[in-house]
Amino acid sequence: AVFQRFGQKELLFKILVIGDYGVGKTAIVRRYTEGKFSSNYKITIGADFAIKNLDWDSQTKIKLQLWDIAGHERFGYMTRVYYKYAVAAALVFDISRVATFQSVKKWLGDLREKVTLPDGSKIPIVLLANKCDINQAAVPNEQIIKFCKENDIGSWFVTSAKENLNIDEAMHYLVGNVLKSK
Ligand code: GTP
Ligand code: MG
């Protein structure tokens, strides 16, 4: 049993979860790490973080440190501190509120300006169109696709923290990209 551990890798990845207030960042992190959802809105102050342990494959264990940044922090001075050493980011908007999609551009700008990998390259980003269960898609798919193309965002997912839709898939995609970029 001892020898089976030989050659195993244990990696630690810091992943940011950013986007406007109320889009569901905390709900996504909670769904992903605890398997729970609450419809009460409790605003995040500053930043929270949560851990998710993944058995990626027989050789690789990954500890994800998810940093859930308060939506109002884009107007604050702390983002640079929170972003430090991040290797990937999930950029979240609320598909039923157009304004939160417009903000994605600003969040992305802030992120690209402040975070790069040690070799100077861009960190992988996934875009999450959350609250798809509401069935009131105010942002057309074509706009999202165009935005991703223009801004070098590898992929996007329609998600629901409430219905547990595509959260695991999106995070799996993001972690896969971190591994590729190493
Ligand atoms: P800040 O901490 O202020 O930045 O907001 P946040 O992005 O963390 O939002 P939060 O996760 O607290 O969710 C805001 C509200 O939206 C809460 O009432 C959640 O229950 C609700 N919510 C989050 N995700 C979903 C979802 O997928 N579907 C629905 N219907 N509601 C959701
Ligand atoms: Mg929050």
Coordinates of N, CA and C and ligand atoms in Angstrom, one line a residue:
A1 N 0.8 -1.2 0.0 CA 0.0 0.0 0.0 C 0.9 1.3 0.0
V2 N 1.9 1.2 0.7 CA 2.9 2.3 0.8 C 3.4 2.6 -0.6
F3 N 3.8 1.6 -1.3 CA 4.5 1.7 -2.6 C 3.5 2.3 -3.7
Q4 N 2.2 2.0 -3.5 CA 1.2 2.5 -4.5 C 1.2 4.0 -4.5
R5 N 1.6 4.6 -3.4 CA 1.6 6.1 -3.3 C 2.8 6.6 -4.0
F6 N 3.8 5.8 -4.3 CA 5.0 6.2 -4.9 C 4.8 6.8 -6.3
G7 N 5.3 7.9 -6.6 CA 5.1 8.5 -7.9 C 3.8 9.2 -8.1
Q8 N 3.0 9.3 -7.0 CA 1.7 10.1 -7.1 C 2.0 11.5 -7.0
K9 N 1.2 12.3 -7.8 CA 1.4 13.8 -7.7 C 0.2 14.3 -6.9
E10 N 0.5 15.3 -6.1 CA -0.5 16.1 -5.5 C -0.3 17.6 -5.8
L11 N -1.3 18.1 -6.5 CA -1.2 19.5 -7.0 C -2.2 20.4 -6.3
L12 N -1.8 21.6 -6.2 CA -2.7 22.6 -5.6 C -2.9 23.7 -6.6
F13 N -4.2 23.9 -6.9 CA -4.6 25.0 -7.9 C -5.4 26.0 -7.2
K14 N -5.1 27.3 -7.3 CA -5.9 28.4 -6.9 C -6.8 28.8 -8.1
I15 N -8.1 28.8 -7.9 CA -9.0 29.1 -9.0 C -9.9 30.3 -8.5
L16 N -10.1 31.3 -9.3 CA -10.9 32.4 -9.0 C -12.3 32.2 -9.5
V17 N -13.3 32.7 -8.7 CA -14.7 32.7 -9.2 C -15.1 34.2 -9.1
I18 N -15.3 34.8 -10.3 CA -15.6 36.3 -10.3 C -16.8 36.6 -11.2
G19 N -17.2 37.8 -11.0 CA -18.4 38.3 -11.7 C -19.2 39.2 -10.8
D20 N -20.3 39.8 -11.4 CA -21.1 40.8 -10.6 C -21.7 40.2 -9.4
Y21 N -22.2 41.1 -8.5 CA -22.9 40.6 -7.3 C -24.2 39.9 -7.7
G22 N -24.5 38.9 -7.0 CA -25.8 38.2 -7.2 C -25.9 37.3 -8.3
V23 N -24.8 37.1 -9.1 CA -24.9 36.2 -10.2 C -24.9 34.7 -9.9
G24 N -24.4 34.4 -8.6 CA -24.5 33.0 -8.2 C -23.1 32.4 -8.0
K25 N -22.1 33.2 -7.7 CA -20.7 32.7 -7.5 C -20.7 31.8 -6.3
T26 N -21.2 32.4 -5.2 CA -21.2 31.6 -3.9 C -22.0 30.3 -4.0
A27 N -23.2 30.4 -4.7 CA -24.0 29.3 -4.9 C -23.3 28.2 -5.7
I28 N -22.5 28.6 -6.8 CA -21.8 27.7 -7.6 C -20.7 26.9 -6.8
V29 N -20.0 27.7 -6.0 CA -18.9 27.2 -5.2 C -19.5 26.2 -4.1
R30 N -20.6 26.6 -3.5 CA -21.3 25.8 -2.5 C -21.8 24.5 -3.2
R31 N -22.4 24.6 -4.3 CA -22.9 23.4 -5.0 C -21.8 22.5 -5.3
Y32 N -20.7 23.0 -5.8 CA -19.6 22.2 -6.2 C -18.8 21.6 -5.0
T33 N -18.7 22.3 -3.9 CA -17.9 21.7 -2.8 C -18.7 21.0 -1.8
E34 N -20.0 21.4 -1.6 CA -20.8 20.8 -0.6 C -22.1 20.1 -1.1
G35 N -22.4 20.3 -2.4 CA -23.5 19.7 -2.9 C -24.9 20.3 -2.5
K36 N -24.8 21.5 -2.0 CA -26.0 22.2 -1.5 C -26.4 23.4 -2.2
F37 N -27.6 23.9 -2.1 CA -28.1 25.1 -2.7 C -29.1 25.8 -1.7
S38 N -29.0 27.1 -1.6 CA -30.0 27.8 -0.8 C -30.5 29.0 -1.6
S39 N -31.8 29.3 -1.6 CA -32.3 30.4 -2.4 C -32.1 31.7 -1.6
N40 N -31.7 31.7 -0.4 CA -31.4 33.0 0.3 C -30.2 33.6 -0.2
Y41 N -30.2 34.9 -0.4 CA -29.1 35.6 -0.9 C -28.3 36.2 0.3
K42 N -27.1 35.7 0.5 CA -26.3 36.3 1.6 C -25.0 36.9 0.9
I43 N -24.9 38.2 0.8 CA -23.9 38.8 0.1 C -22.5 38.5 0.6
T44 N -21.5 38.3 -0.3 CA -20.2 38.0 0.2 C -19.4 39.3 0.4
I45 N -18.8 39.3 1.5 CA -17.9 40.5 1.8 C -16.5 40.1 1.6
G46 N -15.8 40.9 0.7 CA -14.4 40.6 0.5 C -14.2 39.4 -0.4
A47 N -13.8 38.3 0.3 CA -13.7 37.0 -0.5 C -13.8 35.9 0.5
D48 N -14.3 34.8 0.0 CA -14.4 33.5 0.8 C -13.6 32.5 0.0
F49 N -13.2 31.4 0.7 CA -12.7 30.4 -0.1 C -13.0 29.0 0.4
A50 N -13.1 28.1 -0.5 CA -13.5 26.7 -0.3 C -12.6 25.7 -1.0
I51 N -12.5 24.5 -0.4 CA -11.6 23.5 -1.0 C -12.4 22.4 -1.6
K52 N -11.9 21.9 -2.8 CA -12.4 20.7 -3.4 C -11.3 19.8 -3.7
N53 N -11.3 18.6 -3.2 CA -10.3 17.6 -3.5 C -10.7 16.7 -4.7
L54 N -9.9 16.6 -5.7 CA -10.2 15.7 -6.8 C -9.2 14.6 -7.0
D55 N -9.7 13.4 -7.2 CA -8.8 12.3 -7.6 C -8.9 12.4 -9.2
W56 N -7.9 13.1 -9.7 CA -8.0 13.3 -11.2 C -7.8 12.1 -12.0
D57 N -6.7 11.4 -11.7 CA -6.5 10.0 -12.2 C -5.6 9.2 -11.2
S58 N -5.2 8.0 -11.5 CA -4.6 7.2 -10.5 C -3.3 7.8 -10.1
Q59 N -2.7 8.7 -10.8 CA -1.4 9.3 -10.5 C -1.5 10.7 -9.9
T60 N -2.7 11.3 -10.0 CA -2.8 12.7 -9.7 C -4.0 13.0 -8.8
K61 N -3.6 13.6 -7.7 CA -4.6 14.2 -6.8 C -4.5 15.7 -6.9
I62 N -5.7 16.4 -7.0 CA -5.7 17.8 -7.1 C -6.5 18.5 -6.0
K63 N -5.9 19.4 -5.3 CA -6.6 20.2 -4.3 C -7.0 21.6 -5.0
L64 N -8.2 21.8 -5.2 CA -8.6 23.1 -5.7 C -9.0 24.1 -4.6
Q65 N -8.4 25.2 -4.7 CA -8.7 26.3 -3.7 C -9.5 27.3 -4.5
L66 N -10.8 27.3 -4.2 CA -11.7 28.2 -4.9 C -11.9 29.5 -4.2
W67 N -11.5 30.6 -4.9 CA -11.6 31.9 -4.3 C -12.9 32.6 -4.8
D68 N -13.8 32.7 -3.9 CA -15.1 33.3 -4.3 C -15.1 34.8 -3.9
I69 N -14.9 35.6 -5.0 CA -14.7 37.0 -4.7 C -16.0 37.8 -4.7
A70 N -16.2 38.7 -3.8 CA -17.4 39.5 -3.7 C -17.6 40.3 -5.0
G71 N -18.8 40.4 -5.5 CA -19.1 41.1 -6.7 C -18.7 42.5 -6.7
H72 N -18.9 43.1 -5.5 CA -18.6 44.6 -5.4 C -17.1 44.8 -5.4
E73 N -16.3 43.8 -5.3 CA -14.8 44.0 -5.2 C -14.2 44.6 -6.4
R74 N -14.8 44.5 -7.6 CA -14.2 45.1 -8.8 C -14.0 46.6 -8.6
F75 N -14.9 47.2 -7.7 CA -14.7 48.6 -7.4 C -13.8 48.9 -6.3
G76 N -13.3 47.8 -5.7 CA -12.4 48.0 -4.5 C -10.9 47.9 -4.9
Y77 N -10.1 47.8 -3.9 CA -8.6 47.8 -4.2 C -8.0 46.5 -3.9
M78 N -8.8 45.5 -3.6 CA -8.3 44.2 -3.1 C -8.1 43.2 -4.2
T79 N -8.6 43.4 -5.4 CA -8.6 42.3 -6.4 C -7.2 41.8 -6.7
R80 N -6.3 42.8 -6.8 CA -4.9 42.4 -7.1 C -4.4 41.4 -6.0
V81 N -4.7 41.6 -4.8 CA -4.3 40.7 -3.7 C -5.0 39.4 -3.8
Y82 N -6.3 39.4 -4.1 CA -7.0 38.1 -4.2 C -6.6 37.3 -5.4
Y83 N -6.2 38.0 -6.5 CA -5.9 37.3 -7.7 C -4.5 36.6 -7.7
K84 N -3.7 37.0 -6.8 CA -2.3 36.6 -6.8 C -2.2 35.0 -6.7
Y85 N -1.3 34.5 -7.6 CA -1.0 33.1 -7.7 C -2.2 32.2 -8.3
A86 N -3.2 32.9 -8.8 CA -4.3 32.1 -9.4 C -3.8 31.5 -10.7
V87 N -4.3 30.3 -11.0 CA -3.9 29.6 -12.2 C -5.1 29.4 -13.2
A88 N -6.3 29.8 -12.8 CA -7.5 29.8 -13.6 C -8.6 30.6 -13.0
A89 N -9.6 30.9 -13.9 CA -10.7 31.6 -13.4 C -12.0 31.2 -14.0
A90 N -13.1 31.2 -13.2 CA -14.5 31.0 -13.7 C -15.1 32.4 -13.6
L91 N -15.5 32.9 -14.8 CA -16.1 34.2 -14.9 C -17.6 34.0 -15.0
V92 N -18.4 34.5 -14.1 CA -19.8 34.1 -14.0 C -20.7 35.3 -14.3
F93 N -21.8 35.1 -15.1 CA -22.8 36.1 -15.2 C -24.2 35.4 -15.0
D94 N -25.2 36.2 -14.9 CA -26.6 35.8 -14.7 C -27.3 35.9 -16.1
I95 N -27.6 34.8 -16.7 CA -28.1 34.8 -18.1 C -29.4 35.5 -18.2
S96 N -30.1 35.8 -17.0 CA -31.4 36.5 -17.1 C -31.2 38.0 -16.9
R97 N -30.0 38.5 -16.7 CA -29.7 39.9 -16.5 C -28.6 40.4 -17.4
V98 N -28.9 41.1 -18.4 CA -28.0 41.5 -19.4 C -26.8 42.3 -18.8
A99 N -27.1 43.2 -17.9 CA -26.1 44.0 -17.3 C -24.9 43.2 -16.7
T100 N -25.2 42.0 -16.2 CA -24.1 41.2 -15.6 C -23.2 40.6 -16.7
F101 N -23.8 40.4 -17.9 CA -23.0 40.0 -19.1 C -22.1 41.1 -19.5
Q102 N -22.6 42.3 -19.5 CA -21.8 43.5 -19.9 C -20.6 43.7 -19.0
S103 N -20.9 43.4 -17.7 CA -19.8 43.5 -16.7 C -18.7 42.5 -16.9
V104 N -19.0 41.4 -17.5 CA -18.0 40.3 -17.7 C -16.7 40.9 -18.4
K105 N -17.0 41.8 -19.3 CA -15.9 42.5 -20.0 C -14.9 43.2 -19.1
K106 N -15.5 43.9 -18.1 CA -14.8 44.6 -17.1 C -14.0 43.7 -16.2
W107 N -14.7 42.7 -15.8 CA -14.0 41.7 -14.9 C -12.8 41.1 -15.7
L108 N -13.1 40.7 -16.9 CA -12.0 40.1 -17.7 C -10.8 41.1 -17.9
G109 N -11.1 42.3 -18.1 CA -10.0 43.3 -18.2 C -9.2 43.4 -17.0
D110 N -9.9 43.5 -15.8 CA -9.2 43.5 -14.5 C -8.3 42.3 -14.3
L111 N -8.9 41.2 -14.7 CA -8.2 39.9 -14.5 C -6.9 39.8 -15.4
R112 N -7.1 40.1 -16.7 CA -6.0 40.0 -17.7 C -4.9 41.0 -17.3
E113 N -5.3 42.1 -16.8 CA -4.3 43.2 -16.4 C -3.5 42.7 -15.2
K114 N -4.1 42.0 -14.3 CA -3.5 41.7 -13.0 C -2.9 40.3 -12.9
V115 N -3.4 39.3 -13.7 CA -2.9 37.9 -13.5 C -2.3 37.3 -14.8
T116 N -1.1 36.8 -14.6 CA -0.6 35.9 -15.7 C 0.1 34.8 -15.0
L117 N 0.3 33.7 -15.8 CA 1.1 32.6 -15.3 C 2.5 33.0 -15.1
P118 N 3.3 32.2 -14.3 CA 4.7 32.6 -14.1 C 5.5 32.8 -15.4
D119 N 5.1 32.1 -16.5 CA 5.8 32.3 -17.8 C 5.3 33.5 -18.6
G120 N 4.3 34.2 -18.0 CA 3.8 35.4 -18.7 C 2.6 35.1 -19.5
S121 N 2.2 33.9 -19.7 CA 1.0 33.6 -20.5 C -0.3 33.8 -19.7
K122 N -1.4 33.8 -20.5 CA -2.7 34.1 -19.9 C -3.2 32.8 -19.2
I123 N -4.0 33.1 -18.1 CA -4.5 31.9 -17.4 C -5.8 31.5 -18.1
P124 N -6.1 30.2 -18.0 CA -7.3 29.6 -18.7 C -8.6 30.2 -17.9
I125 N -9.6 30.5 -18.7 CA -10.8 31.1 -18.2 C -12.0 30.3 -18.8
V126 N -13.0 30.0 -17.9 CA -14.2 29.5 -18.4 C -15.3 30.5 -18.1
L127 N -16.3 30.7 -19.0 CA -17.4 31.6 -18.8 C -18.6 30.8 -18.5
L128 N -19.3 31.2 -17.4 CA -20.5 30.5 -16.9 C -21.7 31.4 -17.0
A129 N -22.7 31.0 -17.8 CA -24.0 31.7 -18.0 C -24.9 31.0 -17.0
N130 N -25.0 31.5 -15.8 CA -25.7 30.9 -14.7 C -27.1 31.2 -14.6
K131 N -27.9 30.5 -13.8 CA -29.3 30.6 -13.5 C -30.1 30.2 -14.8
C132 N -29.7 29.2 -15.5 CA -30.4 28.8 -16.7 C -31.7 28.2 -16.4
D133 N -31.9 27.8 -15.1 CA -33.2 27.2 -14.7 C -34.3 28.3 -14.7
I134 N -34.0 29.6 -14.7 CA -35.0 30.6 -14.7 C -35.7 30.7 -16.0
N135 N -35.1 30.2 -17.1 CA -35.7 30.1 -18.4 C -36.1 31.5 -18.9
Q136 N -35.2 32.4 -18.8 CA -35.4 33.8 -19.2 C -34.1 34.3 -19.8
A137 N -33.6 33.6 -20.8 CA -32.3 33.9 -21.3 C -32.3 35.3 -22.0
A138 N -31.8 36.3 -21.3 CA -31.8 37.6 -21.9 C -30.6 37.9 -22.7
V139 N -29.6 37.0 -22.7 CA -28.4 37.1 -23.5 C -28.4 36.0 -24.5
P140 N -28.4 36.4 -25.8 CA -28.4 35.3 -26.9 C -27.1 34.6 -27.0
N141 N -27.2 33.3 -27.3 CA -26.0 32.5 -27.4 C -24.9 33.0 -28.3
E142 N -25.4 33.6 -29.5 CA -24.5 34.1 -30.5 C -23.6 35.2 -29.9
Q143 N -24.2 36.0 -29.0 CA -23.4 37.1 -28.4 C -22.3 36.5 -27.4
I144 N -22.7 35.4 -26.8 CA -21.7 34.8 -25.8 C -20.6 34.1 -26.6
I145 N -20.9 33.5 -27.7 CA -19.9 32.8 -28.5 C -19.0 33.8 -29.1
K146 N -19.5 34.9 -29.6 CA -18.7 36.0 -30.2 C -17.8 36.6 -29.1
F147 N -18.3 36.8 -28.0 CA -17.5 37.4 -26.9 C -16.3 36.4 -26.5
C148 N -16.6 35.2 -26.5 CA -15.5 34.2 -26.1 C -14.4 34.2 -27.2
K149 N -14.9 34.2 -28.4 CA -13.9 34.2 -29.6 C -13.0 35.4 -29.5
E150 N -13.6 36.6 -29.3 CA -12.9 37.8 -29.4 C -12.0 38.0 -28.2
N151 N -12.3 37.3 -27.1 CA -11.5 37.5 -25.9 C -10.7 36.3 -25.4
D152 N -10.5 35.4 -26.3 CA -9.6 34.3 -26.0 C -10.1 33.5 -24.8
I153 N -11.4 33.3 -24.7 CA -12.0 32.4 -23.6 C -12.3 31.1 -24.2
G154 N -11.6 30.1 -23.7 CA -11.7 28.7 -24.3 C -13.0 28.1 -24.4
S155 N -13.9 28.3 -23.4 CA -15.2 27.6 -23.5 C -16.2 28.3 -22.6
W156 N -17.4 28.0 -22.8 CA -18.5 28.6 -21.9 C -19.5 27.5 -21.6
F157 N -20.2 27.6 -20.5 CA -21.2 26.6 -20.1 C -22.5 27.4 -19.6
V158 N -23.6 26.9 -20.0 CA -24.8 27.3 -19.4 C -25.0 26.5 -18.1
T159 N -25.1 27.2 -16.9 CA -25.1 26.4 -15.7 C -26.3 26.8 -14.8
S160 N -26.6 25.9 -13.8 CA -27.5 26.3 -12.8 C -27.0 25.7 -11.5
A161 N -26.7 26.5 -10.5 CA -26.3 26.1 -9.2 C -27.5 25.4 -8.5
K162 N -28.7 26.0 -8.8 CA -29.9 25.4 -8.2 C -30.2 24.0 -8.7
E163 N -30.1 23.8 -10.0 CA -30.5 22.5 -10.5 C -29.2 21.6 -10.7
N164 N -28.1 22.1 -10.2 CA -26.8 21.3 -10.4 C -26.6 20.9 -11.9
L165 N -26.6 21.9 -12.7 CA -26.4 21.7 -14.1 C -25.1 22.2 -14.6
N166 N -24.2 21.4 -15.1 CA -23.0 21.7 -15.7 C -21.9 22.3 -14.8
I167 N -22.1 22.3 -13.5 CA -21.1 22.8 -12.6 C -19.8 22.0 -12.6
D168 N -20.0 20.7 -12.4 CA -18.9 19.7 -12.4 C -18.2 19.7 -13.8
E169 N -19.0 19.8 -14.8 CA -18.4 19.7 -16.2 C -17.6 20.9 -16.5
A170 N -18.0 22.1 -16.0 CA -17.3 23.4 -16.3 C -16.0 23.3 -15.5
M171 N -16.0 22.9 -14.3 CA -14.8 22.9 -13.4 C -13.8 21.8 -14.0
H172 N -14.4 20.7 -14.4 CA -13.5 19.7 -15.0 C -12.8 20.2 -16.2
Y173 N -13.5 20.9 -17.1 CA -12.9 21.5 -18.2 C -11.8 22.5 -17.9
L174 N -12.1 23.3 -16.8 CA -11.1 24.3 -16.4 C -9.8 23.7 -15.9
V175 N -10.0 22.7 -15.0 CA -8.8 22.0 -14.5 C -8.0 21.3 -15.5
G176 N -8.7 20.7 -16.5 CA -8.1 20.1 -17.6 C -7.2 21.1 -18.4
N177 N -7.7 22.3 -18.5 CA -6.9 23.3 -19.2 C -5.7 23.8 -18.4
V178 N -5.9 23.8 -17.1 CA -4.7 24.2 -16.2 C -3.6 23.1 -16.4
L179 N -4.0 21.9 -16.4 CA -3.0 20.8 -16.5 C -2.3 20.9 -17.9
K180 N -3.1 21.3 -18.9 CA -2.5 21.4 -20.3 C -1.5 22.6 -20.3
S181 N -1.8 23.7 -19.6 CA -1.0 24.9 -19.6 C 0.2 24.8 -18.8
K182 N 0.4 23.7 -18.0 CA 1.5 23.6 -17.1 C 2.8 23.1 -17.9
Ligands
GTP1 P1 -22.0 38.4 -4.3 O1 -21.5 37.6 -3.1 O2 -22.8 39.6 -3.8 O3 -21.0 38.8 -5.2 O4 -23.1 37.4 -5.1 P2 -22.9 36.0 -5.6 O5 -22.5 36.0 -7.0 O6 -22.1 35.2 -4.7 O7 -24.4 35.4 -5.6 P3 -25.0 34.2 -4.7 O8 -24.4 32.9 -5.0 O9 -25.1 34.7 -3.3 O10 -26.5 34.1 -5.3 C1 -27.4 35.3 -5.4 C2 -28.8 34.8 -5.4 O11 -29.1 34.1 -6.6 C3 -29.2 33.9 -4.3 O12 -30.5 34.1 -3.9 C4 -29.1 32.5 -4.9 O13 -29.9 31.5 -4.3 C5 -29.5 32.8 -6.3 N1 -29.0 31.8 -7.3 C6 -27.7 31.5 -7.4 N2 -27.5 30.6 -8.4 C7 -28.7 30.3 -8.9 C8 -29.2 29.5 -9.9 O14 -28.5 28.7 -10.6 N3 -30.6 29.5 -10.2 C9 -31.4 30.3 -9.5 N4 -32.7 30.3 -9.8 N5 -31.0 31.1 -8.5 C10 -29.6 31.1 -8.2
MG2 MG -21.1 35.6 -3.0

